[in-house]
Coordinates of C-alpha atoms in Angstrom, one line a residue:
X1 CA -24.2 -34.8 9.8
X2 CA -24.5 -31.5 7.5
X3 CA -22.6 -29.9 10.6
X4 CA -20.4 -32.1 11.3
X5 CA -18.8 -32.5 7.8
X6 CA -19.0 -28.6 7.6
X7 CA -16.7 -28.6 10.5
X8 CA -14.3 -31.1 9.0
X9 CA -13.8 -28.7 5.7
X10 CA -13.4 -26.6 8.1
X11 CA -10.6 -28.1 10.0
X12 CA -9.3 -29.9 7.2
X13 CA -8.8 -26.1 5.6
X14 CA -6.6 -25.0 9.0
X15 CA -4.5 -27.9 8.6
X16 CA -4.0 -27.4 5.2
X17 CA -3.0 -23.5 5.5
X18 CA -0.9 -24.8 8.1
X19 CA 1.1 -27.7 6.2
X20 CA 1.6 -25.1 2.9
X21 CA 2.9 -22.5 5.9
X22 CA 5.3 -25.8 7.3
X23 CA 6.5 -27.0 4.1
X24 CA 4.5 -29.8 3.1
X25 CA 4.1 -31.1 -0.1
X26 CA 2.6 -28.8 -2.2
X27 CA 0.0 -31.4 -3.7
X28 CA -1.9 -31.1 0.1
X29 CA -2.6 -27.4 -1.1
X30 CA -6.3 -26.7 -2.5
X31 CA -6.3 -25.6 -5.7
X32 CA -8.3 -21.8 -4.0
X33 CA -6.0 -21.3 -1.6
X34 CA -3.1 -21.5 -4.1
X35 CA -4.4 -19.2 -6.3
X36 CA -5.4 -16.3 -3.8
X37 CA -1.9 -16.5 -2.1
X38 CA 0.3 -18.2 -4.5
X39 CA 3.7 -17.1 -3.0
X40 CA 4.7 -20.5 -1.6
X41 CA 4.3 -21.7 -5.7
X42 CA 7.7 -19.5 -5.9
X43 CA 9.3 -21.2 -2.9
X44 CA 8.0 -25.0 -4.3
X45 CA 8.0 -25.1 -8.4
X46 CA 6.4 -28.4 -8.2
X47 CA 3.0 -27.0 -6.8
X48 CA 2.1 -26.0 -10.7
X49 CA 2.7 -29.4 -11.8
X50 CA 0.5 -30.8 -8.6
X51 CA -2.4 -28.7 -10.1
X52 CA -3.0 -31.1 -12.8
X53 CA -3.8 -29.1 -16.0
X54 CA -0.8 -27.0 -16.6
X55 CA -1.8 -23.9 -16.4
X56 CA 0.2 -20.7 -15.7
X57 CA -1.6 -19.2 -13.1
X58 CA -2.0 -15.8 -12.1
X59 CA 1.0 -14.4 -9.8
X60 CA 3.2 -17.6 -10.5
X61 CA 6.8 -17.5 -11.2
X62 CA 6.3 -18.6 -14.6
X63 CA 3.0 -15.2 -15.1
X64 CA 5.4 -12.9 -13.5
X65 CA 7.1 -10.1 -15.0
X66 CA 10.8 -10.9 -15.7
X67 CA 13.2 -9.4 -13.2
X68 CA 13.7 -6.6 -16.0
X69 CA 17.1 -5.4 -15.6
X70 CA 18.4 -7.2 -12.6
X71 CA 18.6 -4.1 -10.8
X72 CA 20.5 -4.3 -7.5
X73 CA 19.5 -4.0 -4.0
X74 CA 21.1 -0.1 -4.2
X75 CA 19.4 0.7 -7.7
X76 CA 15.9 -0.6 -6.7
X77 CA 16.0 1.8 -3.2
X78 CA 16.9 4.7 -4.9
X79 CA 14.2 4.4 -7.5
X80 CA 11.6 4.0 -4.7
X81 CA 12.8 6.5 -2.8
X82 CA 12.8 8.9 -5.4
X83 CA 9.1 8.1 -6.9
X84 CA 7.8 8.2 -3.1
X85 CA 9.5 11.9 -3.0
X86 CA 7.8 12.6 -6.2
X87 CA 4.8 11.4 -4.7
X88 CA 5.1 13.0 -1.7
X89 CA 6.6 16.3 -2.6
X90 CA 3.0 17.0 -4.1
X91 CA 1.1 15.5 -2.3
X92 CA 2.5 16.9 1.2
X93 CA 2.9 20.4 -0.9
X94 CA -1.0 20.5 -1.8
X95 CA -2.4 19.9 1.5
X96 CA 0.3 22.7 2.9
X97 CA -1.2 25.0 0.3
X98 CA -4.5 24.7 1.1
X99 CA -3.6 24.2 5.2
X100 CA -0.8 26.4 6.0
X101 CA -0.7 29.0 3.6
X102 CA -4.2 29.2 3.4
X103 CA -5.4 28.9 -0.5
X104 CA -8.3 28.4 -1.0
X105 CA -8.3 24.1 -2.7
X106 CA -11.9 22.0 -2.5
X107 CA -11.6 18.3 -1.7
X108 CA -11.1 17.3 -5.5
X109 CA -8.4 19.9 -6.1
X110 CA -6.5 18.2 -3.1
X111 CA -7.5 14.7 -4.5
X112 CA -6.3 15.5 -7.9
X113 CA -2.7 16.7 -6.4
X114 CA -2.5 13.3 -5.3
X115 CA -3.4 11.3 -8.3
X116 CA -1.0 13.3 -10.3
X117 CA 2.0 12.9 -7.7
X118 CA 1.0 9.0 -8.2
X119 CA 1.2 9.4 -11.6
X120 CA 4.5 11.1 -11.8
X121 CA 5.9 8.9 -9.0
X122 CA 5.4 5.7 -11.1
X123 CA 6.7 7.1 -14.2
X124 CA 10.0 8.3 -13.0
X125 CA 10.6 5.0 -10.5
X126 CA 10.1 2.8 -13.2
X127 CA 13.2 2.7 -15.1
X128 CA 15.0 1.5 -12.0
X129 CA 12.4 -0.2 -9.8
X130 CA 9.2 -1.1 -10.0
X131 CA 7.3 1.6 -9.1
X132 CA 5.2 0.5 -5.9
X133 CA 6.0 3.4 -4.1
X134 CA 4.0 1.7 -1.2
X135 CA 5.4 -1.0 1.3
X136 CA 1.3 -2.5 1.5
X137 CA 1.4 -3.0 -2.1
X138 CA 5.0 -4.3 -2.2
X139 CA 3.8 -6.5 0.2
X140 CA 0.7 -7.7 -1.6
X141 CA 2.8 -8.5 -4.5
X142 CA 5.4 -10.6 -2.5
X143 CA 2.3 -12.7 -1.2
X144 CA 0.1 -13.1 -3.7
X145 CA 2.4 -12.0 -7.7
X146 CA 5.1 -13.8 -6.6
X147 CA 6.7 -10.8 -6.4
X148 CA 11.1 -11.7 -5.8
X149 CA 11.6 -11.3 -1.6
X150 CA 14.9 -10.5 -1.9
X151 CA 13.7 -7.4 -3.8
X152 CA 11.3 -6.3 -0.7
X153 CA 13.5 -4.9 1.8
X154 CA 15.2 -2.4 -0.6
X155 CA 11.8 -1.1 -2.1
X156 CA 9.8 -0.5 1.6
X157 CA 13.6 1.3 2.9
X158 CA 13.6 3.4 -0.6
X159 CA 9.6 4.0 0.1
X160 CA 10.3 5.3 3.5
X161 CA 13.5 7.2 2.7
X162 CA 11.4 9.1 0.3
X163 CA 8.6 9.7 2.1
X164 CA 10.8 11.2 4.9
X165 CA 13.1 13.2 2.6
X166 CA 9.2 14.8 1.0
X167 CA 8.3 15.4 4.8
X168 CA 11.7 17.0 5.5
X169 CA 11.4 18.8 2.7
X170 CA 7.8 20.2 3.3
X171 CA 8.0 21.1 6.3
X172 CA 11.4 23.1 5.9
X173 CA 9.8 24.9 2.9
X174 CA 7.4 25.9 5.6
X175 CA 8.8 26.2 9.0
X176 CA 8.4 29.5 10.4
X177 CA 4.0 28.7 9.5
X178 CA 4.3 24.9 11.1
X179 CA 5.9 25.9 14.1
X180 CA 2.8 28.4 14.2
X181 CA 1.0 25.4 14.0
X182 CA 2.2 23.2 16.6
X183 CA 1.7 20.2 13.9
X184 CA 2.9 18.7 10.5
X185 CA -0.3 19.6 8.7
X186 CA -0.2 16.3 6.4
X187 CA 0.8 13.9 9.2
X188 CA -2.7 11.3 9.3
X189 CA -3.9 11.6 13.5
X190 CA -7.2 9.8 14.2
X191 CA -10.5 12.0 15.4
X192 CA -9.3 15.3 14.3
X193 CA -11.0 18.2 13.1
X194 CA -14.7 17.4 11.3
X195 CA -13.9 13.9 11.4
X196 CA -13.8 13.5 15.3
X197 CA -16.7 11.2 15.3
X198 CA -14.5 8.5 13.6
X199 CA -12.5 6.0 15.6
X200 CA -9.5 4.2 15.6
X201 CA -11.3 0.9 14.3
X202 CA -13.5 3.1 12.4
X203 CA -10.5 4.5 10.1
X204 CA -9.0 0.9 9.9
X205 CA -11.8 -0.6 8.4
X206 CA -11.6 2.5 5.4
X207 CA -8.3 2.6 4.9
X208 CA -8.5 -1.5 4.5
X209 CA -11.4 -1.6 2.1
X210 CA -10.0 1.5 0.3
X211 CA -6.7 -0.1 -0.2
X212 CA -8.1 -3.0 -1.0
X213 CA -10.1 -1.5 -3.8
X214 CA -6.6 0.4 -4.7
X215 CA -4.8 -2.9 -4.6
X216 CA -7.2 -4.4 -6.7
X217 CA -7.4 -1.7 -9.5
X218 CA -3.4 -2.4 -9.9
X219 CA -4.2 -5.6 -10.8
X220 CA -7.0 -5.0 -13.1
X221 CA -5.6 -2.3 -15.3
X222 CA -4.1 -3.2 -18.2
X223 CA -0.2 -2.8 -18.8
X224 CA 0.4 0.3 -21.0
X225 CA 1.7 3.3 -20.8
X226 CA -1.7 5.2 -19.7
X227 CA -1.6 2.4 -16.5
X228 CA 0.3 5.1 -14.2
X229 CA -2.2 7.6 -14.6
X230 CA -5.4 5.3 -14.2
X231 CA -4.1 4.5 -11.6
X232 CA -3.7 7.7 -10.1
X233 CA -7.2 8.7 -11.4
X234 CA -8.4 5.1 -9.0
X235 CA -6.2 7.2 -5.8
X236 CA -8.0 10.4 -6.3
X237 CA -11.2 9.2 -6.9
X238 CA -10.7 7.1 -3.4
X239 CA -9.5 10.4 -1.7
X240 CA -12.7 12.1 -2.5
X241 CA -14.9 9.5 -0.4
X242 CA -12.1 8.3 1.8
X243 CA -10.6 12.0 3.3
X244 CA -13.6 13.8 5.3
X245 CA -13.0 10.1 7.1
X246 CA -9.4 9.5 7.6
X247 CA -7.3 11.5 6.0
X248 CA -6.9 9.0 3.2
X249 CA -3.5 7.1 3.6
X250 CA -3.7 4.3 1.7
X251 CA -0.2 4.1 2.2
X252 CA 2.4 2.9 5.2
X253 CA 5.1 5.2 4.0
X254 CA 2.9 7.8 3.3
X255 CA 2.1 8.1 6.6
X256 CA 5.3 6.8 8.6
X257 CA 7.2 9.3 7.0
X258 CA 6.0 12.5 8.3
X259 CA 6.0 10.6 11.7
X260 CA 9.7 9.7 11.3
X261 CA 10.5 13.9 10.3
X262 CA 8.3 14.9 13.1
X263 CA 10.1 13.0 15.5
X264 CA 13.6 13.9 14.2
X265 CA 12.3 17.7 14.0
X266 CA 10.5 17.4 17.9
X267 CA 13.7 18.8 19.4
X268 CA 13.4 21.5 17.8
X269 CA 10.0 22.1 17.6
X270 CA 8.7 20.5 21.1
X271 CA 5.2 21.3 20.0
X272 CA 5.2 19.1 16.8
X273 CA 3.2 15.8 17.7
X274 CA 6.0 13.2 17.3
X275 CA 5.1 10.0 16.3
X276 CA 1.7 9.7 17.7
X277 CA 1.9 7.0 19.6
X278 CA -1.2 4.2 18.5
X279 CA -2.5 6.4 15.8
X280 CA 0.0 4.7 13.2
X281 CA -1.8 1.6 13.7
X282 CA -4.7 2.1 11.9
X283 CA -3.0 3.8 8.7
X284 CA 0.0 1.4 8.6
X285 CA -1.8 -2.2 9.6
X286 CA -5.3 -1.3 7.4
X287 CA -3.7 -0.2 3.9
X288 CA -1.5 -3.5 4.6
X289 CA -4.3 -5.7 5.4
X290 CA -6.4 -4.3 2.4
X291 CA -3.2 -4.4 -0.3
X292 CA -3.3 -8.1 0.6
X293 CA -7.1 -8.9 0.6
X294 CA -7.8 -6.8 -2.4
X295 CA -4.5 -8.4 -4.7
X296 CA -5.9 -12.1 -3.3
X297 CA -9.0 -11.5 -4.2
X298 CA -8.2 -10.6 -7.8
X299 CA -5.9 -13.7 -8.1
X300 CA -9.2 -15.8 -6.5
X301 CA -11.7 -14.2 -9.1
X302 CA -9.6 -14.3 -12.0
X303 CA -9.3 -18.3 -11.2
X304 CA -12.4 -19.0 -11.1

């Protein structure tokens, strides 16, 4: 019996995923799966009356941030796109400093590039977007913040722009030592170097739980003034466990865009790797995953 009416939660969950995914009246919706992934609550207003006590809850259209200035479409890609170039342009230019022209950088002086060009990224995107600088966490928001979709397409094309102007601009700065090379020395590749023993699954399952982690920390940090740099302080202290693995993407932009530029540059560099074939997988489809698990498990913990 214990089995059998395990099974029908079980099945009684599916359907009910499966009638919020349909349309169906938001009152069918359990109150946990509303709050881990309450999107559809933007879609349906009436689901936060069906939950009985009136109670803004987290990531709900009434909890989130006012559209702030009503930037348009134009406005809100440019100021991703220019915080991603930020974020790029030091990032990319630390690990060429201590790659290609050979300085001598540990681990944490890499990792602390980073956090800074995180930093920096959010602070100057933030007047005239909202700062994601990353299409997982953009993502995560839309899913589980209630984060406006018609705002989603301008900020992943302004985080990829930006990413691919940094990689352009990288590896221009640097040509005559890449083409030494053969490769973009910050484009992420899978069992390279001291970290052949890892695998393709191997680096998805890091990059998920260290996005996730990431995703989470956005969540729980306050909203001040300081938040852009704890934040980068949370991406360099992942960086330090995460790199001798992976690289440490944590980012689909941050790794699509040196893919993009190498491809654009391969005619005229036929040694550069190109895109890489399935190697994008892992670093575009594991700091996605992870964005979303780590933001909907925030939501789910804060409503308990």
């Amino acid at each position: 019996d214990r089995d059998r009416a395990r099974m029908r939660v079980l099945a009684g969950a599916i359907v009910l995923v499966a009638a919020g995914a349909s349309g169906a009246p938001a009152a069918a919706q359990p109150r946990m799966l509303t709050r881990m992934f309450p999107a559809s609550r933007v879609l349906r207003p009436s689901l936060a009356a069906s939950l009985g006590d009136g109670e803004p809850l987290l990531g709900s259209e009434a909890s989130a941030p006012a559209d702030r200035t009503e930037a348009g479409p134009v406005e809100c890609a440019m100021g991703e796109a220019f915080g991603t170039f930020v974020l790029g342009t030091l990032g990319f230019g630390v690990v060429c400093t201590a790659t290609v022209a050979g300085m001598p950088m540990t681990l944490f002086d890499v990792a602390a590039i980073w956090g800074v060009g995180v930093a920096m990224g959010i602070w100057v995107s933030s007047g005239s977007s909202d700062g994601h600088l990353n299409p997982a966490v953009t993502l995560a928001m839309t899913l589980c913040r209630g984060f406006p979709r018609k705002r989603v397409a301008p900020h992943v094309l302004g985080q990829l722009m930006g990413a691919t102007a940094s990689a352009f601009f990288l590896t221009a700065a640097y040509w005559p030592l890449v083409l030494k090379m053969g490769r973009l020395p910050f484009q992420l590749a899978v069992m390279q170097g001291p970290s052949a023993f890892v695998s393709g699954m191997t680096c998805f399952v890091h990059e998920f739980w260290a996005t996730a982690v990431l995703a989470y920390a956005v969540l729980a940090i306050d909203d001040a003034p300081w938040k852009p740099a704890a934040v980068g302080a949370v991406v360099t202290g992942l960086i330090c466990v995460v790199a001798p693995l992976t690289g440490a993407g944590f980012n689909p932009a941050r790794d699509l865009g040196p893919r993009i530029a190498s491809c654009l540059l391969s005619p005229f560099a036929p040694a550069l790797a190109g895109w890489g074939g399935w190697q994008a997988l892992p670093f575009t489809l594991g700091p996605t995953l992870g964005a979303i698990a780590g933001m909907a498990y925030f939501n789910f913990m804060r409503g308990l």
